[in-house]
PDB file of C-alpha atoms in Angstrom:
ATOM      1  CA  MET A   1     -10.262 -20.208  12.765  1.00 92.00           C
ATOM      2  CA  SER A   2     -13.876 -19.314  11.937  1.00 95.00           C
ATOM      3  CA  LYS A   3     -15.684 -16.550  10.062  1.00 95.00           C
ATOM      4  CA  SER A   4     -19.343 -15.590  10.474  1.00 94.00           C
ATOM      5  CA  VAL A   5     -21.454 -12.652   9.345  1.00 90.00           C
ATOM      6  CA  THR A   6     -24.676 -11.473  10.948  1.00 90.00           C
ATOM      7  CA  ASP A   7     -27.522  -9.468   9.445  1.00 83.00           C
ATOM      8  CA  SER A   8     -31.249  -9.069   9.988  1.00 84.00           C
ATOM      9  CA  THR A   9     -31.896 -12.641   8.862  1.00 86.00           C
ATOM     10  CA  GLY A  10     -29.479 -14.186  11.352  1.00 85.00           C
ATOM     11  CA  THR A  11     -25.905 -15.497  11.397  1.00 89.00           C
ATOM     12  CA  LEU A  12     -24.188 -17.167   8.465  1.00 88.00           C
ATOM     13  CA  ASP A  13     -21.113 -19.319   9.088  1.00 91.00           C
ATOM     14  CA  ILE A  14     -18.766 -18.819   6.131  1.00 93.00           C
ATOM     15  CA  LEU A  15     -15.812 -20.731   7.603  1.00 95.00           C
ATOM     16  CA  ARG A  16     -15.839 -23.106  10.569  1.00 94.00           C
ATOM     17  CA  ASP A  17     -12.968 -24.595  12.559  1.00 93.00           C
ATOM     18  CA  ILE A  18     -10.356 -24.118   9.838  1.00 94.00           C
ATOM     19  CA  HIS A  19      -6.957 -25.448  10.835  1.00 92.00           C
ATOM     20  CA  PHE A  20      -4.007 -26.352   8.619  1.00 92.00           C
ATOM     21  CA  ALA A  21      -0.352 -25.475   8.090  1.00 92.00           C
ATOM     22  CA  VAL A  22       1.640 -24.900   4.904  1.00 93.00           C
ATOM     23  CA  PRO A  23       5.425 -25.432   5.146  1.00 92.00           C
ATOM     24  CA  ALA A  24       7.732 -22.641   4.042  1.00 92.00           C
ATOM     25  CA  LYS A  25       8.649 -22.757   0.327  1.00 92.00           C
ATOM     26  CA  ALA A  26       5.853 -25.267  -0.371  1.00 94.00           C
ATOM     27  CA  THR A  27       3.073 -25.012  -2.953  1.00 95.00           C
ATOM     28  CA  CYS A  28      -0.512 -25.466  -1.750  1.00 96.00           C
ATOM     29  CA  ALA A  29      -3.817 -25.529  -3.636  1.00 95.00           C
ATOM     30  CA  ILE A  30      -7.094 -24.640  -1.908  1.00 95.00           C
ATOM     31  CA  VAL A  31      -9.909 -26.338  -3.810  1.00 94.00           C
ATOM     32  CA  GLY A  32     -13.665 -26.693  -3.469  1.00 91.00           C
ATOM     33  CA  ALA A  33     -16.985 -25.798  -5.048  1.00 89.00           C
ATOM     34  CA  SER A  34     -18.034 -22.201  -5.698  1.00 86.00           C
ATOM     35  CA  GLY A  35     -19.377 -20.644  -2.512  1.00 85.00           C
ATOM     36  CA  SER A  36     -17.476 -23.003  -0.221  1.00 89.00           C
ATOM     37  CA  GLY A  37     -15.470 -20.160   1.355  1.00 91.00           C
ATOM     38  CA  LYS A  38     -12.153 -20.466  -0.501  1.00 92.00           C
ATOM     39  CA  SER A  39     -11.725 -16.815  -1.430  1.00 90.00           C
ATOM     40  CA  THR A  40     -12.750 -15.659   2.037  1.00 92.00           C
ATOM     41  CA  LEU A  41     -10.155 -18.015   3.499  1.00 93.00           C
ATOM     42  CA  LEU A  42      -7.458 -16.612   1.232  1.00 93.00           C
ATOM     43  CA  SER A  43      -8.376 -13.038   2.190  1.00 91.00           C
ATOM     44  CA  ILE A  44      -8.114 -13.917   5.877  1.00 94.00           C
ATOM     45  CA  ILE A  45      -4.748 -15.618   5.334  1.00 93.00           C
ATOM     46  CA  ALA A  46      -3.569 -12.359   3.728  1.00 90.00           C
ATOM     47  CA  GLY A  47      -4.933 -10.272   6.582  1.00 90.00           C
ATOM     48  CA  LEU A  48      -7.283  -8.460   4.188  1.00 89.00           C
ATOM     49  CA  ASP A  49     -10.284  -9.827   6.107  1.00 92.00           C
ATOM     50  CA  THR A  50     -10.570 -10.722   9.784  1.00 93.00           C
ATOM     51  CA  PRO A  51     -11.772 -13.974  11.376  1.00 94.00           C
ATOM     52  CA  THR A  52     -14.603 -14.042  13.890  1.00 95.00           C
ATOM     53  CA  GLN A  53     -12.589 -16.473  16.005  1.00 94.00           C
ATOM     54  CA  GLY A  54      -9.018 -17.710  15.848  1.00 93.00           C
ATOM     55  CA  THR A  55      -5.974 -16.314  14.136  1.00 92.00           C
ATOM     56  CA  VAL A  56      -3.462 -16.759  11.325  1.00 93.00           C
ATOM     57  CA  HIS A  57       0.292 -17.126  11.677  1.00 92.00           C
ATOM     58  CA  LEU A  58       1.907 -15.852   8.494  1.00 88.00           C
ATOM     59  CA  ALA A  59       5.661 -15.745   7.901  1.00 84.00           C
ATOM     60  CA  GLY A  60       6.344 -15.823  11.618  1.00 84.00           C
ATOM     61  CA  ARG A  61       3.748 -13.248  12.679  1.00 88.00           C
ATOM     62  CA  ASP A  62       0.398 -13.670  14.432  1.00 92.00           C
ATOM     63  CA  LEU A  63      -1.630 -11.389  12.170  1.00 92.00           C
ATOM     64  CA  PHE A  64      -4.545 -10.653  14.440  1.00 92.00           C
ATOM     65  CA  VAL A  65      -2.828  -9.623  17.662  1.00 91.00           C
ATOM     66  CA  VAL A  66      -1.411  -6.514  15.971  1.00 91.00           C
ATOM     67  CA  SER A  67      -3.106  -3.336  14.724  1.00 91.00           C
ATOM     68  CA  GLU A  68      -4.498  -3.010  11.211  1.00 91.00           C
ATOM     69  CA  ASP A  69      -1.649  -0.639  10.303  1.00 91.00           C
ATOM     70  CA  GLU A  70       0.963  -3.115  11.561  1.00 91.00           C
ATOM     71  CA  ARG A  71      -0.769  -5.903   9.664  1.00 90.00           C
ATOM     72  CA  ALA A  72      -0.705  -3.836   6.471  1.00 87.00           C
ATOM     73  CA  ALA A  73       2.990  -3.076   6.920  1.00 86.00           C
ATOM     74  CA  TRP A  74       3.786  -6.761   7.471  1.00 86.00           C
ATOM     75  CA  ARG A  75       1.754  -7.722   4.419  1.00 86.00           C
ATOM     76  CA  ALA A  76       3.639  -5.171   2.311  1.00 83.00           C
ATOM     77  CA  GLN A  77       6.951  -6.738   3.387  1.00 84.00           C
ATOM     78  CA  LYS A  78       6.079 -10.415   3.289  1.00 88.00           C
ATOM     79  CA  VAL A  79       3.042 -11.095   1.098  1.00 89.00           C
ATOM     80  CA  GLY A  80       2.272 -10.921  -2.611  1.00 87.00           C
ATOM     81  CA  PHE A  81      -1.361 -11.217  -3.733  1.00 87.00           C
ATOM     82  CA  VAL A  82      -2.524 -12.034  -7.272  1.00 86.00           C
ATOM     83  CA  PHE A  83      -6.198 -11.304  -7.915  1.00 81.00           C
ATOM     84  CA  GLN A  84      -8.312 -13.001 -10.573  1.00 76.00           C
ATOM     85  CA  SER A  85      -9.285  -9.554 -11.894  1.00 79.00           C
ATOM     86  CA  PHE A  86      -5.610  -8.439 -11.974  1.00 83.00           C
ATOM     87  CA  GLN A  87      -6.250  -5.180  -9.992  1.00 88.00           C
ATOM     88  CA  LEU A  88      -3.810  -3.155 -12.081  1.00 93.00           C
ATOM     89  CA  LEU A  89      -3.999   0.644 -11.950  1.00 94.00           C
ATOM     90  CA  GLY A  90      -5.224   1.772 -15.363  1.00 94.00           C
ATOM     91  CA  ASN A  91      -3.487   5.162 -15.242  1.00 96.00           C
ATOM     92  CA  LEU A  92      -0.080   3.541 -14.710  1.00 97.00           C
ATOM     93  CA  THR A  93       2.068   1.717 -17.265  1.00 97.00           C
ATOM     94  CA  ALA A  94       3.132  -1.892 -16.750  1.00 97.00           C
ATOM     95  CA  LEU A  95       6.462  -0.655 -15.398  1.00 97.00           C
ATOM     96  CA  GLU A  96       4.827   1.852 -13.051  1.00 97.00           C
ATOM     97  CA  ASN A  97       2.392  -0.778 -11.733  1.00 96.00           C
ATOM     98  CA  VAL A  98       5.299  -3.068 -10.824  1.00 96.00           C
ATOM     99  CA  MET A  99       7.371  -0.204  -9.403  1.00 96.00           C
ATOM    100  CA  LEU A 100       4.558   0.885  -7.069  1.00 94.00           C
ATOM    101  CA  PRO A 101       5.043  -1.592  -4.168  1.00 90.00           C
ATOM    102  CA  LEU A 102       8.797  -0.980  -4.264  1.00 92.00           C
ATOM    103  CA  GLU A 103       8.311   2.772  -4.112  1.00 91.00           C
ATOM    104  CA  LEU A 104       5.884   2.395  -1.214  1.00 85.00           C
ATOM    105  CA  ALA A 105       8.573   0.364   0.553  1.00 83.00           C
ATOM    106  CA  GLY A 106      11.121   3.111  -0.060  1.00 86.00           C
ATOM    107  CA  ARG A 107      13.292   1.114  -2.455  1.00 89.00           C
ATOM    108  CA  LYS A 108      15.679   3.346  -4.411  1.00 92.00           C
ATOM    109  CA  ASP A 109      16.171   0.735  -7.137  1.00 94.00           C
ATOM    110  CA  SER A 110      12.454   0.420  -7.935  1.00 95.00           C
ATOM    111  CA  ARG A 111      12.765   1.130 -11.663  1.00 96.00           C
ATOM    112  CA  ALA A 112      15.638  -1.306 -12.232  1.00 96.00           C
ATOM    113  CA  ALA A 113      14.072  -4.060 -10.120  1.00 95.00           C
ATOM    114  CA  ALA A 114      10.659  -3.675 -11.782  1.00 96.00           C
ATOM    115  CA  THR A 115      12.226  -3.696 -15.244  1.00 96.00           C
ATOM    116  CA  GLU A 116      14.127  -6.892 -14.477  1.00 94.00           C
ATOM    117  CA  MET A 117      11.034  -8.653 -13.134  1.00 91.00           C
ATOM    118  CA  LEU A 118       8.965  -7.699 -16.176  1.00 94.00           C
ATOM    119  CA  LYS A 119      11.730  -9.096 -18.366  1.00 91.00           C
ATOM    120  CA  ARG A 120      11.560 -12.368 -16.398  1.00 86.00           C
ATOM    121  CA  VAL A 121       7.845 -12.710 -17.155  1.00 85.00           C
ATOM    122  CA  GLY A 122       8.403 -11.992 -20.850  1.00 87.00           C
ATOM    123  CA  LEU A 123       7.206  -8.381 -21.012  1.00 93.00           C
ATOM    124  CA  ALA A 124      10.433  -6.531 -21.806  1.00 93.00           C
ATOM    125  CA  GLU A 125       8.766  -4.960 -24.840  1.00 95.00           C
ATOM    126  CA  ARG A 126       5.641  -3.857 -22.954  1.00 95.00           C
ATOM    127  CA  LEU A 127       7.110  -1.719 -20.148  1.00 97.00           C
ATOM    128  CA  GLY A 128       5.473   1.509 -21.304  1.00 97.00           C
ATOM    129  CA  HIS A 129       2.089   0.051 -22.183  1.00 97.00           C
ATOM    130  CA  TYR A 130      -1.066   0.704 -20.166  1.00 97.00           C
ATOM    131  CA  PRO A 131      -3.316  -2.181 -19.048  1.00 95.00           C
ATOM    132  CA  LYS A 132      -6.118  -1.236 -21.474  1.00 95.00           C
ATOM    133  CA  VAL A 133      -3.921  -2.073 -24.488  1.00 96.00           C
ATOM    134  CA  MET A 134      -2.632  -5.350 -23.031  1.00 95.00           C
ATOM    135  CA  SER A 135      -4.193  -8.815 -23.347  1.00 91.00           C
ATOM    136  CA  GLY A 136      -5.553 -10.679 -20.339  1.00 87.00           C
ATOM    137  CA  GLY A 137      -2.474 -12.886 -20.225  1.00 87.00           C
ATOM    138  CA  GLU A 138      -0.166  -9.875 -20.360  1.00 91.00           C
ATOM    139  CA  GLN A 139      -2.089  -8.144 -17.580  1.00 92.00           C
ATOM    140  CA  GLN A 140      -1.870 -11.269 -15.439  1.00 87.00           C
ATOM    141  CA  ARG A 141       1.881 -11.409 -16.004  1.00 89.00           C
ATOM    142  CA  VAL A 142       2.162  -7.769 -14.919  1.00 93.00           C
ATOM    143  CA  ALA A 143       0.198  -8.686 -11.791  1.00 91.00           C
ATOM    144  CA  LEU A 144       2.578 -11.594 -11.177  1.00 88.00           C
ATOM    145  CA  ALA A 145       5.599  -9.360 -11.642  1.00 91.00           C
ATOM    146  CA  ARG A 146       4.139  -6.835  -9.192  1.00 92.00           C
ATOM    147  CA  ALA A 147       3.520  -9.570  -6.625  1.00 88.00           C
ATOM    148  CA  PHE A 148       6.958 -11.178  -7.002  1.00 86.00           C
ATOM    149  CA  VAL A 149       9.082  -8.034  -7.325  1.00 90.00           C
ATOM    150  CA  VAL A 150       9.175  -7.520  -3.558  1.00 87.00           C
ATOM    151  CA  GLN A 151      10.357 -11.145  -3.207  1.00 86.00           C
ATOM    152  CA  PRO A 152       7.580 -12.004  -0.724  1.00 88.00           C
ATOM    153  CA  ALA A 153       7.836 -14.865   1.714  1.00 90.00           C
ATOM    154  CA  VAL A 154       4.309 -15.916   0.693  1.00 93.00           C
ATOM    155  CA  LEU A 155       2.416 -15.508  -2.584  1.00 92.00           C
ATOM    156  CA  LEU A 156      -1.368 -15.850  -2.462  1.00 93.00           C
ATOM    157  CA  ALA A 157      -3.307 -16.211  -5.719  1.00 92.00           C
ATOM    158  CA  ASP A 158      -7.095 -16.262  -6.139  1.00 91.00           C
ATOM    159  CA  GLU A 159      -8.068 -18.191  -9.297  1.00 88.00           C
ATOM    160  CA  PRO A 160      -5.010 -16.820 -11.137  1.00 84.00           C
ATOM    161  CA  THR A 161      -6.042 -18.437 -14.439  1.00 81.00           C
ATOM    162  CA  GLY A 162      -9.807 -18.015 -14.102  1.00 79.00           C
ATOM    163  CA  SER A 163     -10.002 -15.182 -16.641  1.00 75.00           C
ATOM    164  CA  LEU A 164      -7.544 -16.684 -19.121  1.00 77.00           C
ATOM    165  CA  ASP A 165      -7.759 -19.145 -21.992  1.00 80.00           C
ATOM    166  CA  HIS A 166      -6.197 -22.564 -21.428  1.00 83.00           C
ATOM    167  CA  ALA A 167      -2.902 -21.941 -23.228  1.00 82.00           C
ATOM    168  CA  THR A 168      -2.323 -18.555 -21.581  1.00 78.00           C
ATOM    169  CA  GLY A 169      -3.321 -19.972 -18.203  1.00 81.00           C
ATOM    170  CA  ASP A 170      -0.744 -22.738 -18.563  1.00 85.00           C
ATOM    171  CA  LYS A 171       1.985 -20.179 -19.276  1.00 82.00           C
ATOM    172  CA  VAL A 172       0.994 -18.041 -16.290  1.00 81.00           C
ATOM    173  CA  MET A 173       0.975 -21.033 -13.940  1.00 88.00           C
ATOM    174  CA  GLN A 174       4.364 -22.180 -15.201  1.00 89.00           C
ATOM    175  CA  LEU A 175       5.715 -18.721 -14.392  1.00 83.00           C
ATOM    176  CA  MET A 176       4.297 -18.973 -10.873  1.00 85.00           C
ATOM    177  CA  PHE A 177       5.859 -22.386 -10.240  1.00 91.00           C
ATOM    178  CA  ASP A 178       9.172 -21.286 -11.778  1.00 87.00           C
ATOM    179  CA  LEU A 179       9.347 -18.182  -9.617  1.00 81.00           C
ATOM    180  CA  ASN A 180       8.326 -20.218  -6.559  1.00 89.00           C
ATOM    181  CA  ALA A 181      11.232 -22.585  -7.227  1.00 90.00           C
ATOM    182  CA  GLU A 182      13.754 -19.807  -7.926  1.00 88.00           C
ATOM    183  CA  LEU A 183      12.869 -17.497  -5.030  1.00 84.00           C
ATOM    184  CA  GLY A 184      11.685 -20.048  -2.462  1.00 90.00           C
ATOM    185  CA  THR A 185       8.377 -18.241  -2.085  1.00 91.00           C
ATOM    186  CA  THR A 186       5.574 -20.207  -0.422  1.00 94.00           C
ATOM    187  CA  LEU A 187       2.731 -20.422  -2.953  1.00 94.00           C
ATOM    188  CA  VAL A 188      -0.894 -20.742  -1.826  1.00 95.00           C
ATOM    189  CA  LEU A 189      -3.542 -20.581  -4.530  1.00 94.00           C
ATOM    190  CA  VAL A 190      -7.277 -20.997  -4.870  1.00 94.00           C
ATOM    191  CA  THR A 191      -8.189 -22.920  -8.007  1.00 91.00           C
ATOM    192  CA  HIS A 192     -10.941 -24.938  -9.655  1.00 87.00           C
ATOM    193  CA  ASP A 193      -8.403 -26.509 -12.012  1.00 87.00           C
ATOM    194  CA  ARG A 194      -7.581 -30.057 -10.967  1.00 87.00           C
ATOM    195  CA  ALA A 195      -4.454 -30.123 -13.121  1.00 88.00           C
ATOM    196  CA  ILE A 196      -3.071 -27.060 -11.325  1.00 90.00           C
ATOM    197  CA  ALA A 197      -3.972 -28.492  -7.927  1.00 92.00           C
ATOM    198  CA  ALA A 198      -2.198 -31.741  -8.840  1.00 92.00           C
ATOM    199  CA  ARG A 199       1.047 -29.817  -9.428  1.00 92.00           C
ATOM    200  CA  CYS A 200       1.066 -28.498  -5.855  1.00 95.00           C
ATOM    201  CA  MET A 201       2.781 -30.256  -2.963  1.00 94.00           C
ATOM    202  CA  GLN A 202      -0.305 -29.920  -0.753  1.00 95.00           C
ATOM    203  CA  ARG A 203      -4.050 -29.750  -1.366  1.00 95.00           C
ATOM    204  CA  ILE A 204      -6.687 -28.368   1.029  1.00 95.00           C
ATOM    205  CA  THR A 205     -10.291 -29.197   0.149  1.00 94.00           C
ATOM    206  CA  ILE A 206     -12.972 -26.846   1.513  1.00 94.00           C
ATOM    207  CA  GLU A 207     -16.583 -28.011   1.701  1.00 93.00           C
ATOM    208  CA  ALA A 208     -19.361 -25.889   3.215  1.00 89.00           C
ATOM    209  CA  GLY A 209     -16.821 -23.711   5.003  1.00 91.00           C
ATOM    210  CA  GLN A 210     -14.840 -26.544   6.572  1.00 92.00           C
ATOM    211  CA  VAL A 211     -11.661 -28.436   5.738  1.00 92.00           C
ATOM    212  CA  ALA A 212     -12.907 -31.674   4.253  1.00 88.00           C
ATOM    213  CA  ALA A 213      -9.423 -32.975   3.460  1.00 82.00           C
ATOM    214  CA  ALA A 214      -5.824 -31.817   3.798  1.00 81.00           C
ATOM    215  CA  HIS A 215      -3.101 -33.957   2.391  1.00 77.00           C
ATOM    216  CA  PRO A 216       0.030 -33.939   0.267  1.00 77.00           C
ATOM    217  CA  VAL A 217      -0.498 -34.507  -3.443  1.00 59.00           C
ATOM    218  CA  LEU A 218       0.819 -37.904  -4.376  1.00 49.00           C
TER     219      LEU A 218
END
């Protein structure tokens, strides 16, 4: 799979000849220097961006032989995405933010399921709070709860601890690994943190838009 963009100055290759596989229920870290193409790769894996060449097989579906609407529907069923900037809706409470993907999926138990997931990430006392009155760590846990509440086959996380202090980041990552183990969700994350990468079963190193190394973590 490759990704290029073209403007008046010419063509820029962001990703070139990317090829790797992540087993179901595994944990995988995508690492590399800033600007190496990691976040673009994660967006393409999620079907949020499109490759110039090649395709992505995600949870049994070839993402780029279907329409954008079909891709969005598949992503809603199978994929959770945790953004570095949290991407919570400021006019919704923690509970309402986590309920949202369930309501969009037509789940009738959205309130009960969202409440239970927020309890699992330690926010039972913060259900009615809005993001603006929550700490960064609390907001990230809401984002995790929102991603996990649909029990996705794959969870993608872009620098999930990048905006957090070390202690809070450790707690958030432990939650991610715990939920991965409990629900069997495949975890793929972009990180600069070597300690986090070392905890994953697999590590993909991206350099200048290419896979420089892909191997299990020993």
